[in-house]
PDB file of C-alpha atoms in Angstrom:
ATOM      1  CA  UNK A  15       0.000   0.000   0.000  1.00  0.00           C
ATOM      2  CA  UNK A  16       2.899   2.388   0.673  1.00  0.00           C
ATOM      3  CA  UNK A  17       3.800   2.327  -3.038  1.00  0.00           C
ATOM      4  CA  UNK A  18       0.368   3.376  -4.325  1.00  0.00           C
ATOM      5  CA  UNK A  19       0.657   6.745  -6.112  1.00  0.00           C
ATOM      6  CA  UNK A  20      -1.586   8.683  -3.721  1.00  0.00           C
ATOM      7  CA  UNK A  21       0.175   7.294  -0.622  1.00  0.00           C
ATOM      8  CA  UNK A  22       3.612   8.018  -2.099  1.00  0.00           C
ATOM      9  CA  UNK A  23       2.589  11.601  -2.971  1.00  0.00           C
ATOM     10  CA  UNK A  24       1.185  12.203   0.521  1.00  0.00           C
ATOM     11  CA  UNK A  25       4.321  10.743   2.090  1.00  0.00           C
ATOM     12  CA  UNK A  26       6.505  13.218   0.202  1.00  0.00           C
ATOM     13  CA  UNK A  27       4.242  16.129   1.222  1.00  0.00           C
ATOM     14  CA  UNK A  28       4.346  15.151   4.902  1.00  0.00           C
ATOM     15  CA  UNK A  29       8.084  14.484   5.062  1.00  0.00           C
ATOM     16  CA  UNK A  30       9.558  16.215   8.061  1.00  0.00           C
ATOM     17  CA  UNK A  31      10.896  15.404  11.475  1.00  0.00           C
ATOM     18  CA  UNK A  32      12.265  11.878  11.761  1.00  0.00           C
ATOM     19  CA  UNK A  33      11.045   9.682  14.575  1.00  0.00           C
ATOM     20  CA  UNK A  34       8.791   6.702  13.923  1.00  0.00           C
ATOM     21  CA  UNK A  35       9.076   4.184  11.104  1.00  0.00           C
ATOM     22  CA  UNK A  36       7.032   4.590   7.960  1.00  0.00           C
ATOM     23  CA  UNK A  37       6.603   1.070   6.616  1.00  0.00           C
ATOM     24  CA  UNK A  38       7.578   1.599   3.004  1.00  0.00           C
ATOM     25  CA  UNK A  39      10.342   0.436   0.719  1.00  0.00           C
ATOM     26  CA  UNK A  40      12.862   1.754   1.431  1.00  0.00           C
ATOM     27  CA  UNK A  41      11.950   2.357   5.084  1.00  0.00           C
ATOM     28  CA  UNK A  42      11.611   6.013   6.045  1.00  0.00           C
ATOM     29  CA  UNK A  43      11.057   7.897   9.286  1.00  0.00           C
ATOM     30  CA  UNK A  44       8.578  10.622  10.145  1.00  0.00           C
ATOM     31  CA  UNK A  45       7.055  12.229  13.224  1.00  0.00           C
ATOM     32  CA  UNK A  46       4.697   9.880  15.096  1.00  0.00           C
ATOM     33  CA  UNK A  47       1.446  11.374  13.772  1.00  0.00           C
ATOM     34  CA  UNK A  48       2.625  11.299  10.166  1.00  0.00           C
ATOM     35  CA  UNK A  49       3.951   7.737  10.497  1.00  0.00           C
ATOM     36  CA  UNK A  50       0.668   6.631  12.085  1.00  0.00           C
ATOM     37  CA  UNK A  51      -1.349   8.303   9.319  1.00  0.00           C
ATOM     38  CA  UNK A  52       0.745   6.966   6.434  1.00  0.00           C
ATOM     39  CA  UNK A  53       0.975   3.429   7.792  1.00  0.00           C
ATOM     40  CA  UNK A  54      -2.773   3.371   8.485  1.00  0.00           C
ATOM     41  CA  UNK A  55      -3.639   4.647   5.001  1.00  0.00           C
ATOM     42  CA  UNK A  56      -1.195   2.237   3.354  1.00  0.00           C
ATOM     43  CA  UNK A  57      -2.591  -0.743   5.277  1.00  0.00           C
ATOM     44  CA  UNK A  58      -6.155   0.252   4.470  1.00  0.00           C
ATOM     45  CA  UNK A  59      -5.243   0.811   0.801  1.00  0.00           C
ATOM     46  CA  UNK A  60      -4.432  -2.874   0.379  1.00  0.00           C
ATOM     47  CA  UNK A  61      -7.328  -4.052   2.559  1.00  0.00           C
ATOM     48  CA  UNK A  62      -5.324  -5.183   5.599  1.00  0.00           C
ATOM     49  CA  UNK A  63      -8.667  -5.132   7.378  1.00  0.00           C
ATOM     50  CA  UNK A  64      -9.742  -7.797   9.780  1.00  0.00           C
ATOM     51  CA  UNK A  65     -13.288  -7.938  11.026  1.00  0.00           C
ATOM     52  CA  UNK A  66     -14.996  -8.613  14.316  1.00  0.00           C
ATOM     53  CA  UNK A  67     -17.547 -11.356  13.807  1.00  0.00           C
ATOM     54  CA  UNK A  68     -20.591  -9.907  15.546  1.00  0.00           C
ATOM     55  CA  UNK A  69     -20.075  -6.179  15.004  1.00  0.00           C
ATOM     56  CA  UNK A  70     -19.275  -3.809  12.141  1.00  0.00           C
ATOM     57  CA  UNK A  71     -15.618  -3.056  12.771  1.00  0.00           C
ATOM     58  CA  UNK A  72     -12.145  -3.337  11.244  1.00  0.00           C
ATOM     59  CA  UNK A  73      -9.889  -2.655  14.219  1.00  0.00           C
ATOM     60  CA  UNK A  74      -6.364  -3.806  13.347  1.00  0.00           C
ATOM     61  CA  UNK A  75      -5.488  -1.327  10.586  1.00  0.00           C
ATOM     62  CA  UNK A  76      -7.057   1.452  12.652  1.00  0.00           C
ATOM     63  CA  UNK A  77      -5.241   0.589  15.906  1.00  0.00           C
ATOM     64  CA  UNK A  78      -1.869  -1.002  15.158  1.00  0.00           C
ATOM     65  CA  UNK A  79      -0.061   1.736  13.136  1.00  0.00           C
ATOM     66  CA  UNK A  80      -0.664   4.470  15.734  1.00  0.00           C
ATOM     67  CA  UNK A  81       0.182   2.114  18.565  1.00  0.00           C
ATOM     68  CA  UNK A  82       3.405   1.071  16.791  1.00  0.00           C
ATOM     69  CA  UNK A  83       4.480   4.709  16.432  1.00  0.00           C
ATOM     70  CA  UNK A  84       3.811   5.414  20.114  1.00  0.00           C
ATOM     71  CA  UNK A  85       5.487   2.200  21.249  1.00  0.00           C
ATOM     72  CA  UNK A  86       8.548   2.898  19.146  1.00  0.00           C
ATOM     73  CA  UNK A  87       8.965   6.455  20.381  1.00  0.00           C
ATOM     74  CA  UNK A  88       8.235   5.472  23.974  1.00  0.00           C
ATOM     75  CA  UNK A  89      10.591   2.501  23.790  1.00  0.00           C
ATOM     76  CA  UNK A  90       7.791   0.198  24.979  1.00  0.00           C
ATOM     77  CA  UNK A  91       8.327  -3.514  25.461  1.00  0.00           C
ATOM     78  CA  UNK A  92       6.590  -6.137  23.369  1.00  0.00           C
ATOM     79  CA  UNK A  93       4.462  -7.063  26.400  1.00  0.00           C
ATOM     80  CA  UNK A  94       3.401  -3.427  26.826  1.00  0.00           C
ATOM     81  CA  UNK A  95       2.501  -3.226  23.134  1.00  0.00           C
ATOM     82  CA  UNK A  96       0.436  -6.426  23.195  1.00  0.00           C
ATOM     83  CA  UNK A  97      -1.350  -5.442  26.410  1.00  0.00           C
ATOM     84  CA  UNK A  98      -2.284  -2.083  24.874  1.00  0.00           C
ATOM     85  CA  UNK A  99      -3.408  -3.745  21.630  1.00  0.00           C
ATOM     86  CA  UNK A 100      -5.659  -6.160  23.534  1.00  0.00           C
ATOM     87  CA  UNK A 101      -7.128  -3.252  25.511  1.00  0.00           C
ATOM     88  CA  UNK A 102      -7.833  -1.396  22.270  1.00  0.00           C
ATOM     89  CA  UNK A 103      -9.556  -4.418  20.743  1.00  0.00           C
ATOM     90  CA  UNK A 104     -11.608  -4.915  23.914  1.00  0.00           C
ATOM     91  CA  UNK A 105     -12.835  -1.318  23.978  1.00  0.00           C
ATOM     92  CA  UNK A 106     -13.503  -1.473  20.237  1.00  0.00           C
ATOM     93  CA  UNK A 107     -15.519  -4.662  20.531  1.00  0.00           C
ATOM     94  CA  UNK A 108     -17.569  -3.594  23.540  1.00  0.00           C
ATOM     95  CA  UNK A 109     -18.429  -0.185  22.107  1.00  0.00           C
ATOM     96  CA  UNK A 110     -19.230  -1.686  18.697  1.00  0.00           C
ATOM     97  CA  UNK A 111     -21.929  -3.875  20.248  1.00  0.00           C
ATOM     98  CA  UNK A 112     -23.956  -0.795  21.170  1.00  0.00           C
ATOM     99  CA  UNK A 113     -23.012   1.363  18.195  1.00  0.00           C
ATOM    100  CA  UNK A 114     -25.560   2.008  15.454  1.00  0.00           C
ATOM    101  CA  UNK A 115     -23.816   3.403  12.347  1.00  0.00           C
ATOM    102  CA  UNK A 116     -25.583   5.483   9.729  1.00  0.00           C
ATOM    103  CA  UNK A 117     -27.068   3.148   7.094  1.00  0.00           C
ATOM    104  CA  UNK A 118     -24.590   4.241   4.386  1.00  0.00           C
ATOM    105  CA  UNK A 119     -21.562   4.788   6.665  1.00  0.00           C
ATOM    106  CA  UNK A 120     -18.387   2.738   6.394  1.00  0.00           C
ATOM    107  CA  UNK A 121     -16.834   1.580   9.660  1.00  0.00           C
ATOM    108  CA  UNK A 122     -13.475   3.280   8.995  1.00  0.00           C
ATOM    109  CA  UNK A 123     -12.856   6.131  11.409  1.00  0.00           C
ATOM    110  CA  UNK A 124     -15.748   5.225  13.679  1.00  0.00           C
ATOM    111  CA  UNK A 125     -15.667   2.983  16.767  1.00  0.00           C
ATOM    112  CA  UNK A 126     -12.214   1.622  15.916  1.00  0.00           C
ATOM    113  CA  UNK A 127     -10.921   5.179  16.380  1.00  0.00           C
ATOM    114  CA  UNK A 128     -11.972   4.877  20.034  1.00  0.00           C
ATOM    115  CA  UNK A 129     -10.247   1.502  20.231  1.00  0.00           C
ATOM    116  CA  UNK A 130      -7.075   3.159  18.940  1.00  0.00           C
ATOM    117  CA  UNK A 131      -7.359   5.918  21.560  1.00  0.00           C
ATOM    118  CA  UNK A 132      -7.916   3.323  24.306  1.00  0.00           C
ATOM    119  CA  UNK A 133      -4.856   1.346  23.173  1.00  0.00           C
ATOM    120  CA  UNK A 134      -2.705   4.481  23.227  1.00  0.00           C
ATOM    121  CA  UNK A 135      -3.949   5.397  26.694  1.00  0.00           C
ATOM    122  CA  UNK A 136      -3.128   1.916  27.991  1.00  0.00           C
ATOM    123  CA  UNK A 137       0.354   2.107  26.498  1.00  0.00           C
ATOM    124  CA  UNK A 138       0.849   5.476  28.211  1.00  0.00           C
ATOM    125  CA  UNK A 139      -0.495   4.022  31.479  1.00  0.00           C
ATOM    126  CA  UNK A 140      -3.285   6.580  31.810  1.00  0.00           C
ATOM    127  CA  UNK A 141      -5.409   6.618  34.941  1.00  0.00           C
ATOM    128  CA  UNK A 142      -9.105   5.757  34.553  1.00  0.00           C
ATOM    129  CA  UNK A 143     -10.119   9.421  34.616  1.00  0.00           C
ATOM    130  CA  UNK A 144      -7.626  10.219  31.844  1.00  0.00           C
ATOM    131  CA  UNK A 145      -8.868   7.280  29.762  1.00  0.00           C
ATOM    132  CA  UNK A 146     -12.475   8.428  30.184  1.00  0.00           C
ATOM    133  CA  UNK A 147     -11.527  11.933  29.106  1.00  0.00           C
ATOM    134  CA  UNK A 148      -9.571  10.603  26.125  1.00  0.00           C
ATOM    135  CA  UNK A 149     -12.443   8.410  24.916  1.00  0.00           C
ATOM    136  CA  UNK A 150     -14.899  11.298  25.104  1.00  0.00           C
ATOM    137  CA  UNK A 151     -12.418  13.517  23.280  1.00  0.00           C
ATOM    138  CA  UNK A 152     -11.906  10.830  20.644  1.00  0.00           C
ATOM    139  CA  UNK A 153     -15.666  10.608  20.127  1.00  0.00           C
ATOM    140  CA  UNK A 154     -15.568  14.201  18.891  1.00  0.00           C
ATOM    141  CA  UNK A 155     -13.094  13.120  16.206  1.00  0.00           C
ATOM    142  CA  UNK A 156     -15.158  10.231  14.811  1.00  0.00           C
ATOM    143  CA  UNK A 157     -15.653  10.213  11.068  1.00  0.00           C
ATOM    144  CA  UNK A 158     -18.559   8.918   9.025  1.00  0.00           C
ATOM    145  CA  UNK A 159     -17.295   8.211   5.516  1.00  0.00           C
ATOM    146  CA  UNK A 160     -19.828   6.911   3.048  1.00  0.00           C
ATOM    147  CA  UNK A 161     -19.812   3.236   2.151  1.00  0.00           C
ATOM    148  CA  UNK A 162     -20.505   4.348  -1.420  1.00  0.00           C
ATOM    149  CA  UNK A 163     -16.787   5.173  -1.636  1.00  0.00           C
ATOM    150  CA  UNK A 164     -16.107   1.436  -1.746  1.00  0.00           C
ATOM    151  CA  UNK A 165     -18.382   0.999  -4.767  1.00  0.00           C
ATOM    152  CA  UNK A 166     -16.890   4.020  -6.550  1.00  0.00           C
ATOM    153  CA  UNK A 167     -13.293   3.054  -5.777  1.00  0.00           C
ATOM    154  CA  UNK A 168     -12.650   6.293  -3.869  1.00  0.00           C
ATOM    155  CA  UNK A 169      -9.222   6.137  -2.246  1.00  0.00           C
ATOM    156  CA  UNK A 170     -10.206   8.867   0.233  1.00  0.00           C
ATOM    157  CA  UNK A 171     -11.958   6.123   2.227  1.00  0.00           C
ATOM    158  CA  UNK A 172      -8.488   4.894   3.203  1.00  0.00           C
ATOM    159  CA  UNK A 173      -7.746   8.217   4.911  1.00  0.00           C
ATOM    160  CA  UNK A 174     -10.480   7.584   7.491  1.00  0.00           C
ATOM    161  CA  UNK A 175      -8.628   4.443   8.574  1.00  0.00           C
ATOM    162  CA  UNK A 176      -5.434   6.472   8.879  1.00  0.00           C
ATOM    163  CA  UNK A 177      -7.161   9.161  10.940  1.00  0.00           C
ATOM    164  CA  UNK A 178      -7.896   6.629  13.684  1.00  0.00           C
ATOM    165  CA  UNK A 179      -4.147   6.212  14.047  1.00  0.00           C
ATOM    166  CA  UNK A 180      -3.616   9.972  14.148  1.00  0.00           C
ATOM    167  CA  UNK A 181      -6.189  10.119  16.959  1.00  0.00           C
ATOM    168  CA  UNK A 182      -4.248   7.443  18.858  1.00  0.00           C
ATOM    169  CA  UNK A 183      -1.151   9.636  18.819  1.00  0.00           C
ATOM    170  CA  UNK A 184      -2.897  13.005  19.211  1.00  0.00           C
ATOM    171  CA  UNK A 185      -5.621  12.472  21.825  1.00  0.00           C
ATOM    172  CA  UNK A 186      -3.318  11.466  24.713  1.00  0.00           C
ATOM    173  CA  UNK A 187      -1.342  14.668  24.071  1.00  0.00           C
ATOM    174  CA  UNK A 188      -4.576  16.693  24.122  1.00  0.00           C
ATOM    175  CA  UNK A 189      -5.581  15.161  27.467  1.00  0.00           C
ATOM    176  CA  UNK A 190      -2.145  15.761  28.979  1.00  0.00           C
ATOM    177  CA  UNK A 191      -2.194  19.347  27.674  1.00  0.00           C
ATOM    178  CA  UNK A 192      -5.449  20.006  29.525  1.00  0.00           C
ATOM    179  CA  UNK A 193      -8.005  20.031  26.718  1.00  0.00           C
ATOM    180  CA  UNK A 194     -11.529  19.465  27.994  1.00  0.00           C
ATOM    181  CA  UNK A 195     -14.256  17.437  26.382  1.00  0.00           C
ATOM    182  CA  UNK A 196     -17.984  16.873  26.231  1.00  0.00           C
ATOM    183  CA  UNK A 197     -18.827  14.554  29.135  1.00  0.00           C
ATOM    184  CA  UNK A 198     -21.227  12.218  27.304  1.00  0.00           C
ATOM    185  CA  UNK A 199     -19.693  12.244  23.825  1.00  0.00           C
ATOM    186  CA  UNK A 200     -19.277   8.453  23.677  1.00  0.00           C
ATOM    187  CA  UNK A 201     -22.867   7.829  24.724  1.00  0.00           C
ATOM    188  CA  UNK A 202     -24.153  10.208  22.061  1.00  0.00           C
TER     189      UNK A 202
END
């Protein structure tokens, strides 16, 4: 996916501060948010999308790239990474059970975005109150791309998957910086 023309062009536009790995050939480095975005878009572009059997969700491509960037920059252990990934999947799955998407909405950028935020918060060892704040903040970033993009072959649908990874890197910083959030954003 990293070699697709639109991903390659975006990668060159976002080139900047080195930090986290961008999984391309040859391997490059970028700041954590850019690496998370590019790796998420590239994975989504070639349909590296798993599914959760009983809910509408594709969590892996929307959780793993952002979590990898954070783990790499934070020098996290493999055990820390896996624990955070499991937490992200758990939050994703539980929230997806009660989530009712718009009839024409694609699942990219929706509940899996909250799973990505939860995984990042676990990796950063957030307290419960910080996690709650982060999830509500993440709910304000949810996207609702149209499923019609799949039928039309619109590559912009892949960006929604990448944005979940950006949220994973960005939202913990917002919480730690003191941003406030709507208290019942997840429930809405």
